[in-house]
Amino acid sequence: MKYAVVPVLLAAMMVSGCNKDQNTASLTDDVTLNPTPYIPPQCYTNPVSEGGVQNPCYVCHTPSKRPNLLNDIDVQLEYFFPETGLENRWSNIFRDRSAEVAKISDDEILKYVRTDNYIAADGEPELAHQLKNTPNEWDRNGNGRWDGYTPDVYFNFDEQGFDLTPEGKDSGWRVYAYYPFPGTFMPTNGSMDDVMIRLPEAFRETAGGEYSRDIYRLNLAVVEAMMKEQDIAIPATDEASLGVDLDKNGELSIASSLRYEWAPREGKQMYYVGRAGVLQAEGKVHIAARLFPEGTEFVHSVRYMNVVDGDVTMAPRMKELRYARKGEWRNYFQLRTIVDKEVKERHDFPDRTKVAFGNMEEGMSTPHGWVYQGFIEDSSGALRPQTYEETYFCLGCHGYTGASNDTNLSFTRKFGDDSFRGGWYHWSDKGLAGVADPLREDGHGEYAYYLQNNPTGNEYRDNKEVFNKFHQGDGTARQEMFQALSEDISVLLIPSAERALTLNKTYREIVREQSFNKGRDAIIRDPGTLHEKVELSQKTGITEVLSYY
């Protein structure tokens, strides 16, 4: 039986009016123009060309690691789409925008991307002001208030990566640097982004309920150790004051490392500290390898690219602000059951189109206990809530791919504690230059391996800049560039100034049209590498299954 297919969400029923024309629908309507928005356009890629077969699929669809039990390697080999998803409805991919882009000057696009559309003049998030008096056109349930996430990140990070309010207090958010996920998410393909994590208040407080950044840092270290399943360096800490043997040396002393050792059936356990530790002892807070504690939140901003003196950096303007919250705990058995139900659903009802539970105001949920929500630019460039369909698109990658970890893709890719500031910093403090290519479990450099199997550096196979930088015209590798990549991933990840500006202009046209439901990737013209339609269980042409790990 096939255990892997395209990402599909478990749900019991269709939403009325599902196929209503999105161009005439209001922002709050639970409708989709595309019946399968959870299948991203990258999944329609034809990996076969005159030069042979490429495999961009393995980074998402790969042998999974527990407790993600969706082993979806067969998606590399066949297009396992429901009948409603056989047609590629991401029509923006097939547009030629070169004439439109040519009309936009470099100065015009730079002025646009350098304008901050998130922080208002008073230092508060502009969306927070708007949502305090929710516009009628955003109030889906008509109760006069906003019932979803209200943005509360200030992007004012100190040297430890903590976000500070205008009053200088911790907002609870902490930013981290990470290895961009290979493919479309690499800056060379259109966007730069950053990610923040926030744990619930109990993880930020002493056992007595008082805020303590020291306690918070330790609990974040515990989360990192659990997610990566490895030891984490910590500031010298008096274990006696906490009552926890952090370094597991058998005594309460001064610890400078947090030792990972988790095997509950063998009596080996990990512990949070402060009030979270108290709640853990009471069974109200859970802990398990490769799972975030309930209440964990993430904010992810997707940005345009700025060009300053020829250098490409993150722009102030946001394309999107994405939010996720783990509302409920799922243990390993429950996660196994989710996959079992998914397999049964695909077997018994292979042509049934699924929809996600939730809506544009309160967010959309996954069976794994997470809620996702987002904001995106309106035609003028101001951020607005995403529609039902626009958020539904985001769920495709969160929870139903072999590479995700508790539906998250970035945290296990966080830079290690031996990196600058232990990996707790924002890209505005230090970019990607000088960061070595991380090694896969098989010893290969991750990005080098990706280029060897996908020479253009993205799923659409249209990034000629990357191909020409790392390969000769006949496809043979430029060894000097791969050597440079091993020591500095920015030579791959950061585009030229010319390409950055072109990608900015291309995406700006999608914003003007508000045609995100037809594809939101910055593709200037049809790359000629995507199927407009596939057949049921059509072979991809890939014959060698690869692993992300």
Coordinates of C-alpha atoms in Angstrom, one line a residue:
M1 CA 0.0 0.0 0.0
K2 CA 1.2 3.5 -0.8
Y3 CA 1.9 5.5 2.4
A4 CA 2.8 8.7 0.7
V5 CA 0.9 11.1 -1.4
V6 CA 0.7 14.8 -1.8
P7 CA -0.1 16.7 1.4
V8 CA -3.8 16.2 2.1
L9 CA -5.7 17.5 5.2
L10 CA -8.1 15.4 7.2
A11 CA -11.6 16.8 7.3
A12 CA -15.1 15.5 7.4
M13 CA -16.9 17.6 4.9
M14 CA -16.7 20.1 2.1
V15 CA -17.3 23.8 2.7
S16 CA -20.4 25.2 0.9
G17 CA -19.5 27.3 -2.0
C18 CA -16.0 25.8 -2.3
N19 CA -15.6 26.6 -6.0
K20 CA -16.9 30.2 -5.9
D21 CA -14.9 32.6 -8.0
Q22 CA -12.2 34.0 -5.7
N23 CA -12.2 37.3 -7.7
T24 CA -15.8 38.0 -6.6
A25 CA -15.5 36.5 -3.1
S26 CA -15.1 38.6 0.0
L27 CA -12.0 38.3 2.2
T28 CA -13.9 36.4 4.8
D29 CA -15.6 33.8 2.5
D30 CA -14.6 30.1 3.1
V31 CA -14.1 29.4 -0.6
T32 CA -11.4 28.1 -2.9
L33 CA -10.9 28.7 -6.6
N34 CA -8.4 25.8 -6.6
P35 CA -10.0 22.7 -5.1
T36 CA -6.6 21.4 -4.0
P37 CA -4.6 24.5 -2.8
Y38 CA -2.6 22.3 -0.5
I39 CA -0.7 20.9 -3.5
P40 CA 1.9 23.5 -4.2
P41 CA 3.0 24.4 -7.8
Q42 CA 6.4 22.8 -7.2
C43 CA 4.7 19.4 -7.1
Y44 CA 3.7 19.7 -10.8
T45 CA 7.4 19.9 -11.8
N46 CA 8.5 17.7 -14.6
P47 CA 12.0 16.5 -13.4
V48 CA 12.9 15.1 -16.8
S49 CA 14.8 17.2 -19.4
E50 CA 17.2 16.7 -22.2
G51 CA 20.0 16.8 -19.7
G52 CA 18.6 13.9 -17.8
V53 CA 16.6 13.5 -14.6
Q54 CA 16.8 15.9 -11.7
N55 CA 15.3 15.3 -8.3
P56 CA 14.1 18.4 -6.3
C57 CA 11.4 16.3 -4.6
Y58 CA 13.5 14.5 -2.0
V59 CA 14.0 17.5 0.4
C60 CA 10.3 17.5 1.3
H61 CA 9.2 13.9 0.5
T62 CA 11.7 11.7 2.3
P63 CA 12.1 8.9 4.8
S64 CA 10.7 10.5 7.9
K65 CA 11.9 10.4 11.5
R66 CA 9.7 9.7 14.5
P67 CA 7.3 11.0 15.6
N68 CA 6.6 12.1 12.0
L69 CA 5.6 8.7 10.7
L70 CA 4.6 9.8 7.2
N71 CA 7.2 8.1 5.0
D72 CA 6.4 9.7 1.7
I73 CA 9.3 8.7 -0.6
D74 CA 7.0 7.3 -3.2
V75 CA 6.0 10.9 -4.0
Q76 CA 9.4 11.2 -5.7
L77 CA 8.3 8.4 -8.1
E78 CA 4.7 9.2 -8.9
Y79 CA 2.2 12.1 -8.9
F80 CA -0.2 10.8 -6.3
F81 CA -2.9 13.5 -6.8
P82 CA -6.6 13.1 -6.3
E83 CA -8.6 13.5 -9.5
T84 CA -9.5 17.1 -8.6
G85 CA -5.8 17.9 -8.4
L86 CA -4.7 16.6 -11.7
E87 CA -5.0 19.9 -13.4
N88 CA -2.3 22.5 -12.5
R89 CA -4.3 25.6 -11.6
W90 CA -1.3 27.7 -10.6
S91 CA -1.7 29.7 -13.8
N92 CA 0.7 32.5 -12.6
I93 CA 3.5 30.0 -13.3
F94 CA 2.7 30.1 -17.0
R95 CA 2.5 33.9 -17.3
D96 CA 5.1 36.0 -19.1
R97 CA 5.6 39.2 -17.0
S98 CA 8.7 40.4 -18.7
A99 CA 7.0 43.4 -20.3
E100 CA 5.3 44.4 -17.0
V101 CA 8.6 44.1 -15.1
A102 CA 10.5 46.1 -17.7
K103 CA 8.3 49.1 -16.9
I104 CA 9.3 49.2 -13.2
S105 CA 12.5 51.1 -12.6
D106 CA 15.1 50.0 -10.0
D107 CA 14.6 53.2 -8.1
E108 CA 10.8 52.6 -7.9
I109 CA 11.1 49.0 -6.6
L110 CA 13.8 49.9 -4.1
K111 CA 11.7 52.7 -2.7
Y112 CA 8.9 50.3 -2.4
V113 CA 10.8 47.5 -0.6
R114 CA 12.5 49.9 1.7
T115 CA 9.2 51.1 3.1
D116 CA 8.3 49.3 6.3
N117 CA 4.7 48.1 6.1
Y118 CA 4.7 46.4 9.5
I119 CA 5.8 48.8 12.3
A120 CA 3.8 52.0 12.6
A121 CA 5.2 55.5 13.5
D122 CA 4.6 54.9 17.2
G123 CA 6.7 51.7 17.2
E124 CA 3.7 49.4 17.5
P125 CA 2.7 46.9 14.8
E126 CA 0.4 48.6 12.3
L127 CA -1.8 45.5 12.2
A128 CA -2.3 45.6 16.0
H129 CA -3.8 49.1 15.6
Q130 CA -6.1 47.9 12.8
L131 CA -7.2 44.8 14.6
K132 CA -8.0 46.7 17.8
N133 CA -10.9 48.1 15.8
T134 CA -11.5 45.3 13.4
P135 CA -12.6 46.4 10.0
N136 CA -15.9 44.9 9.0
E137 CA -14.4 43.3 6.0
W138 CA -12.0 41.4 8.2
D139 CA -14.6 40.4 10.9
R140 CA -15.7 37.0 9.6
N141 CA -18.0 36.1 12.5
G142 CA -19.4 39.6 12.8
N143 CA -18.8 39.9 16.6
G144 CA -17.0 43.2 16.4
R145 CA -13.6 41.9 17.4
W146 CA -10.6 40.0 16.0
D147 CA -10.5 36.4 17.2
G148 CA -7.2 35.4 15.6
Y149 CA -3.6 36.2 16.3
T150 CA -2.8 39.9 16.7
P151 CA 0.9 40.6 15.7
D152 CA 3.0 41.5 18.7
V153 CA 6.6 41.2 17.5
Y154 CA 8.5 44.4 17.5
F155 CA 11.6 43.2 15.5
N156 CA 13.7 45.0 18.1
F157 CA 16.2 42.3 19.1
D158 CA 19.0 42.6 21.7
E159 CA 22.3 40.7 21.7
Q160 CA 20.6 37.5 23.0
G161 CA 18.0 37.6 20.3
F162 CA 15.1 38.6 22.6
D163 CA 12.5 40.9 21.1
L164 CA 12.0 44.1 23.1
T165 CA 8.9 46.3 23.3
P166 CA 9.1 50.1 22.9
E167 CA 9.3 50.2 26.7
G168 CA 12.3 47.9 26.7
K169 CA 10.5 44.8 28.1
D170 CA 10.8 41.3 26.7
S171 CA 7.9 40.5 24.4
G172 CA 8.5 36.8 24.8
W173 CA 9.7 36.3 21.2
R174 CA 13.2 35.2 20.4
V175 CA 14.7 35.2 17.0
Y176 CA 17.0 32.5 15.7
A177 CA 19.2 32.0 12.6
Y178 CA 18.9 28.8 10.6
Y179 CA 19.9 27.1 7.4
P180 CA 17.3 28.1 4.7
F181 CA 15.4 25.0 3.4
P182 CA 16.8 23.9 0.0
G183 CA 14.8 25.0 -3.0
T184 CA 12.2 27.8 -3.4
F185 CA 12.8 29.0 0.2
M186 CA 16.4 30.0 -0.6
P187 CA 16.8 33.7 -1.1
T188 CA 18.2 33.2 -4.6
N189 CA 14.7 32.2 -5.6
G190 CA 12.8 35.3 -4.5
S191 CA 12.5 36.0 -0.8
M192 CA 14.4 36.4 2.5
D193 CA 12.7 35.5 5.8
D194 CA 13.2 35.3 9.5
V195 CA 11.6 33.2 12.3
M196 CA 10.8 33.8 16.0
I197 CA 9.8 31.3 18.7
R198 CA 7.8 32.0 21.9
L199 CA 7.1 29.6 24.7
P200 CA 4.1 30.0 27.0
E201 CA 4.4 32.2 30.1
A202 CA 5.0 29.3 32.4
F203 CA 8.3 28.6 30.6
R204 CA 9.4 32.2 31.2
E205 CA 8.7 32.2 35.0
T206 CA 10.3 31.0 38.2
A207 CA 8.5 28.3 40.2
G208 CA 7.0 31.2 42.1
G209 CA 5.5 32.8 39.0
E210 CA 7.9 35.7 38.4
Y211 CA 9.4 36.5 35.0
S212 CA 13.0 35.4 34.6
R213 CA 14.9 35.6 31.3
D214 CA 17.4 33.1 32.8
I215 CA 14.7 30.5 33.3
Y216 CA 13.4 31.2 29.8
R217 CA 16.8 30.7 28.2
L218 CA 17.1 27.4 30.0
N219 CA 13.7 26.2 28.9
L220 CA 14.5 27.2 25.3
A221 CA 17.7 25.2 25.6
V222 CA 15.6 22.2 26.7
V223 CA 13.3 22.6 23.7
E224 CA 16.3 22.8 21.4
A225 CA 17.9 19.7 23.0
M226 CA 14.6 17.8 22.6
M227 CA 14.1 18.9 19.0
K228 CA 17.6 18.2 17.9
E229 CA 18.2 15.3 20.3
Q230 CA 21.6 16.6 21.3
D231 CA 23.4 18.3 24.1
I232 CA 23.2 22.1 24.2
A233 CA 25.6 24.6 25.8
I234 CA 24.1 26.9 28.5
P235 CA 25.4 29.7 30.6
A236 CA 27.0 28.5 33.9
T237 CA 23.9 27.6 36.0
D238 CA 23.5 26.7 39.7
E239 CA 21.5 23.5 39.5
A240 CA 20.8 23.5 43.2
S241 CA 18.6 26.6 42.9
L242 CA 16.6 24.9 40.3
G243 CA 16.5 21.4 41.7
V244 CA 17.3 19.9 38.3
D245 CA 20.5 18.0 37.3
L246 CA 20.9 19.7 33.9
D247 CA 24.2 18.1 32.9
K248 CA 23.2 14.7 34.4
N249 CA 26.4 14.2 36.2
G250 CA 24.6 12.9 39.3
E251 CA 24.9 15.9 41.5
L252 CA 23.5 19.4 41.7
S253 CA 26.4 21.7 40.9
I254 CA 27.3 24.3 38.4
A255 CA 26.3 23.2 34.9
S256 CA 27.6 24.6 31.6
S257 CA 25.8 22.2 29.3
L258 CA 22.4 20.7 29.1
R259 CA 22.8 17.0 28.4
Y260 CA 20.2 15.3 26.2
E261 CA 19.2 11.9 27.6
W262 CA 15.6 10.9 27.0
A263 CA 14.4 7.3 27.2
P264 CA 11.4 7.2 29.5
R265 CA 11.0 3.4 29.5
E266 CA 14.6 3.3 30.9
G267 CA 13.9 5.9 33.5
K268 CA 15.8 8.6 31.6
Q269 CA 13.8 11.9 31.4
M270 CA 14.3 15.5 30.5
Y271 CA 12.9 18.4 32.6
Y272 CA 11.9 21.9 32.2
V273 CA 12.7 24.4 34.9
G274 CA 10.8 27.1 36.8
R275 CA 7.0 27.0 36.7
A276 CA 7.0 24.9 33.5
G277 CA 8.9 22.2 35.5
V278 CA 6.2 22.4 38.2
L279 CA 3.5 21.9 35.6
Q280 CA 5.4 19.1 34.0
A281 CA 5.5 17.3 37.4
E282 CA 1.8 17.7 37.6
G283 CA 1.2 16.3 34.2
K284 CA 0.0 19.6 32.8
V285 CA 3.0 20.2 30.5
H286 CA 4.4 17.4 28.3
I287 CA 7.8 16.6 26.9
A288 CA 9.0 14.2 24.2
A289 CA 11.7 14.0 21.7
R290 CA 11.1 16.0 18.5
L291 CA 7.9 17.6 19.8
F292 CA 7.4 21.1 21.0
P293 CA 5.5 21.7 24.2
E294 CA 1.9 22.8 23.9
G295 CA 1.5 26.5 23.6
T296 CA 4.6 27.0 21.5
E297 CA 4.3 29.8 18.9
F298 CA 6.2 30.8 15.8
V299 CA 6.1 34.0 13.7
H300 CA 7.7 33.9 10.3
S301 CA 8.1 37.0 8.2
V302 CA 8.7 36.7 4.4
R303 CA 10.5 39.7 2.9
Y304 CA 11.5 41.4 -0.3
M305 CA 15.2 41.8 -1.0
N306 CA 17.0 45.2 -0.6
V307 CA 20.2 46.2 -2.5
V308 CA 22.7 48.5 -0.8
D309 CA 25.9 49.3 -2.6
G310 CA 25.5 46.2 -4.6
D311 CA 24.9 43.9 -1.6
V312 CA 21.6 42.0 -1.3
T313 CA 20.1 42.1 2.2
M314 CA 16.7 41.6 3.8
A315 CA 14.3 44.5 3.0
P316 CA 12.1 46.2 5.6
R317 CA 8.9 45.5 3.6
M318 CA 7.1 42.2 4.3
K319 CA 5.4 40.1 1.7
E320 CA 3.8 37.9 4.4
L321 CA 3.7 37.5 8.2
R322 CA 2.9 33.9 9.1
Y323 CA 1.9 32.6 12.5
A324 CA 1.6 29.2 14.1
R325 CA 0.6 28.0 17.5
K326 CA 0.5 24.5 19.0
G327 CA -2.8 24.5 20.7
E328 CA -3.0 20.8 21.8
W329 CA -0.5 18.0 22.7
R330 CA -0.4 14.9 20.6
N331 CA 1.6 11.9 21.9
Y332 CA 3.4 9.4 19.7
F333 CA 0.4 7.0 19.5
Q334 CA -1.9 9.8 18.5
L335 CA 0.5 10.9 15.8
R336 CA 0.7 7.3 14.5
T337 CA -3.1 7.2 14.4
I338 CA -3.2 10.4 12.4
V339 CA -1.0 8.7 9.7
D340 CA -3.0 5.5 9.9
K341 CA -6.2 7.5 9.3
E342 CA -4.6 9.3 6.4
V343 CA -3.6 6.1 4.7
K344 CA -7.1 4.6 5.1
E345 CA -8.6 7.9 3.8
R346 CA -6.4 7.7 0.7
H347 CA -7.1 4.0 0.1
D348 CA -10.9 4.2 0.6
F349 CA -11.6 7.6 -0.9
P350 CA -8.7 8.5 -3.2
D351 CA -10.6 11.0 -5.2
R352 CA -12.2 12.9 -2.3
T353 CA -11.1 16.5 -2.1
K354 CA -10.2 17.6 1.4
V355 CA -10.6 20.9 3.2
A356 CA -9.1 22.2 6.4
F357 CA -10.9 23.0 9.6
G358 CA -10.9 26.7 10.4
N359 CA -11.2 30.1 8.7
M360 CA -9.3 33.2 7.9
E361 CA -9.9 34.9 11.2
E362 CA -9.3 32.2 13.8
G363 CA -6.7 30.3 11.7
M364 CA -6.7 26.8 10.2
S365 CA -5.8 23.7 12.1
T366 CA -4.0 20.5 11.5
P367 CA -4.7 17.1 13.2
H368 CA -1.3 17.4 14.9
G369 CA -2.7 20.1 17.2
W370 CA -1.3 23.2 15.4
V371 CA -3.2 26.3 14.1
Y372 CA -1.8 28.3 11.2
Q373 CA -2.7 31.9 10.2
G374 CA -1.2 34.5 8.0
F375 CA -1.2 38.1 6.7
I376 CA -0.2 39.1 3.2
E377 CA 0.0 42.4 1.2
D378 CA -3.1 44.0 -0.3
S379 CA -2.9 45.7 -3.7
S380 CA -1.4 48.9 -2.1
G381 CA 1.2 47.0 -0.1
A382 CA -0.4 47.1 3.3
L383 CA -0.7 43.8 5.2
R384 CA -4.1 42.2 5.4
P385 CA -5.4 38.9 6.7
Q386 CA -5.0 36.0 4.3
T387 CA -8.2 34.4 2.9
Y388 CA -9.3 30.9 3.6
E389 CA -7.7 29.7 0.4
E390 CA -4.4 31.6 0.9
T391 CA -4.0 30.1 4.4
Y392 CA -5.0 26.6 3.1
F393 CA -2.1 26.8 0.7
C394 CA 0.3 27.2 3.6
L395 CA -0.9 24.0 5.3
G396 CA 0.4 21.8 2.5
C397 CA 3.9 21.9 3.8
H398 CA 3.1 21.8 7.5
G399 CA 2.4 18.3 8.7
Y400 CA 2.2 16.2 5.6
T401 CA 5.7 15.9 4.3
G402 CA 8.4 13.5 5.5
A403 CA 10.9 16.4 6.2
S404 CA 8.7 18.3 8.7
N405 CA 9.2 17.9 12.4
D406 CA 6.1 18.5 14.5
T407 CA 4.9 20.4 11.4
N408 CA 7.8 22.8 11.6
L409 CA 10.7 23.0 9.2
S410 CA 13.1 25.7 10.6
F411 CA 13.8 25.0 14.2
T412 CA 15.8 21.8 13.8
R413 CA 17.8 23.7 11.2
K414 CA 18.7 26.4 13.7
F415 CA 22.4 27.2 13.9
G416 CA 24.2 25.4 16.7
D417 CA 25.4 26.7 20.0
D418 CA 28.9 26.9 18.6
S419 CA 27.9 29.6 16.1
F420 CA 27.6 33.4 16.5
R421 CA 25.5 34.1 19.6
G422 CA 24.6 30.4 19.8
G423 CA 22.3 30.9 16.7
W424 CA 20.1 33.3 18.6
Y425 CA 20.3 36.4 16.4
H426 CA 18.6 38.2 13.5
W427 CA 19.9 38.4 9.9
S428 CA 20.3 42.1 10.3
D429 CA 23.0 41.4 12.9
K430 CA 24.8 38.9 10.8
G431 CA 24.0 37.5 7.4
L432 CA 24.8 34.1 5.8
A433 CA 28.3 35.0 4.6
G434 CA 31.0 32.7 6.1
V435 CA 28.5 30.0 7.1
A436 CA 29.8 26.6 6.1
D437 CA 27.7 24.1 4.2
P438 CA 26.2 21.8 6.9
L439 CA 26.9 18.1 6.6
R440 CA 24.2 15.6 5.9
E441 CA 24.2 12.3 7.9
D442 CA 26.0 10.7 4.9
G443 CA 28.8 13.3 5.1
H444 CA 27.9 15.3 2.0
G445 CA 27.4 19.0 2.2
E446 CA 23.7 19.6 2.2
Y447 CA 23.5 22.4 -0.4
A448 CA 26.2 20.8 -2.5
Y449 CA 24.2 17.6 -2.6
Y450 CA 21.1 19.5 -3.6
L451 CA 22.9 21.2 -6.5
Q452 CA 24.3 17.9 -7.6
N453 CA 20.8 16.5 -7.9
N454 CA 19.1 19.7 -8.9
P455 CA 21.6 21.9 -10.7
T456 CA 19.4 25.0 -11.0
G457 CA 18.8 25.3 -7.3
N458 CA 15.0 25.3 -7.3
E459 CA 12.1 23.1 -8.2
Y460 CA 11.1 25.1 -11.3
R461 CA 14.6 24.5 -12.8
D462 CA 14.7 28.1 -14.1
N463 CA 17.4 29.7 -11.9
K464 CA 20.0 30.0 -14.7
E465 CA 22.2 32.2 -12.4
V466 CA 22.7 29.4 -10.0
F467 CA 23.3 26.9 -12.8
N468 CA 25.9 29.1 -14.5
K469 CA 27.6 29.9 -11.3
F470 CA 28.2 26.2 -10.3
H471 CA 28.2 24.4 -13.7
Q472 CA 29.9 24.7 -17.1
G473 CA 27.7 24.9 -20.2
D474 CA 27.9 21.1 -20.6
G475 CA 26.7 20.6 -17.0
T476 CA 30.0 19.6 -15.5
A477 CA 30.6 21.1 -12.0
R478 CA 32.8 24.1 -11.4
Q479 CA 34.9 22.6 -8.7
E480 CA 36.2 25.9 -7.4
M481 CA 32.6 27.1 -6.7
F482 CA 31.6 23.9 -4.9
Q483 CA 34.8 24.4 -2.8
A484 CA 33.7 28.0 -2.0
L485 CA 30.2 26.7 -1.1
S486 CA 31.6 24.3 1.4
E487 CA 33.0 27.3 3.3
D488 CA 30.3 29.9 2.6
I489 CA 26.7 29.1 1.7
S490 CA 26.0 32.7 0.7
V491 CA 27.7 32.1 -2.7
L492 CA 24.6 29.9 -3.5
L493 CA 21.9 31.4 -1.4
I494 CA 22.3 35.1 -2.1
P495 CA 21.4 36.3 -5.7
S496 CA 23.0 39.0 -7.7
A497 CA 21.6 42.5 -7.3
E498 CA 20.1 42.3 -10.8
R499 CA 18.3 39.1 -10.0
A500 CA 17.1 40.3 -6.6
L501 CA 15.5 43.4 -8.2
T502 CA 13.9 41.4 -11.0
L503 CA 12.3 39.0 -8.5
N504 CA 11.1 41.9 -6.4
K505 CA 9.4 43.5 -9.5
T506 CA 7.9 40.2 -10.5
Y507 CA 6.3 39.6 -7.1
R508 CA 5.1 43.2 -7.0
E509 CA 2.9 42.5 -10.0
I510 CA 1.3 39.5 -8.3
V511 CA 0.5 41.9 -5.4
R512 CA -1.1 44.4 -7.7
E513 CA -3.3 41.7 -9.1
Q514 CA -4.0 40.1 -5.8
S515 CA -3.7 36.8 -7.6
F516 CA -2.0 34.7 -4.9
N517 CA -4.5 31.9 -5.4
K518 CA -2.9 31.5 -8.9
G519 CA 0.6 31.2 -7.5
R520 CA 2.8 33.5 -5.4
D521 CA 6.3 32.6 -6.5
A522 CA 8.3 35.3 -8.4
I523 CA 8.5 33.6 -11.8
I524 CA 9.0 36.1 -14.6
R525 CA 8.0 33.8 -17.4
D526 CA 6.9 30.2 -18.0
P527 CA 10.0 28.0 -17.2
G528 CA 8.6 25.3 -19.5
T529 CA 9.3 22.6 -16.8
L530 CA 5.9 22.2 -15.2
H531 CA 3.0 19.9 -16.2
E532 CA -0.2 21.7 -17.0
K533 CA -2.0 18.4 -16.2
V534 CA -0.9 15.0 -15.0
E535 CA -2.6 11.6 -15.1
L536 CA -3.6 9.5 -12.1
S537 CA -0.5 7.9 -10.6
Q538 CA 1.6 9.2 -13.5
K539 CA 5.3 8.4 -13.1
T540 CA 7.6 11.4 -12.4
G541 CA 10.5 9.9 -14.3
I542 CA 12.6 9.8 -11.2
T543 CA 14.0 6.3 -10.6
E544 CA 16.4 6.8 -7.7
V545 CA 14.9 7.7 -4.3
L546 CA 17.0 10.2 -2.3
S547 CA 16.9 11.2 1.3
Y548 CA 16.7 14.6 2.9
Y549 CA 18.8 13.5 5.8

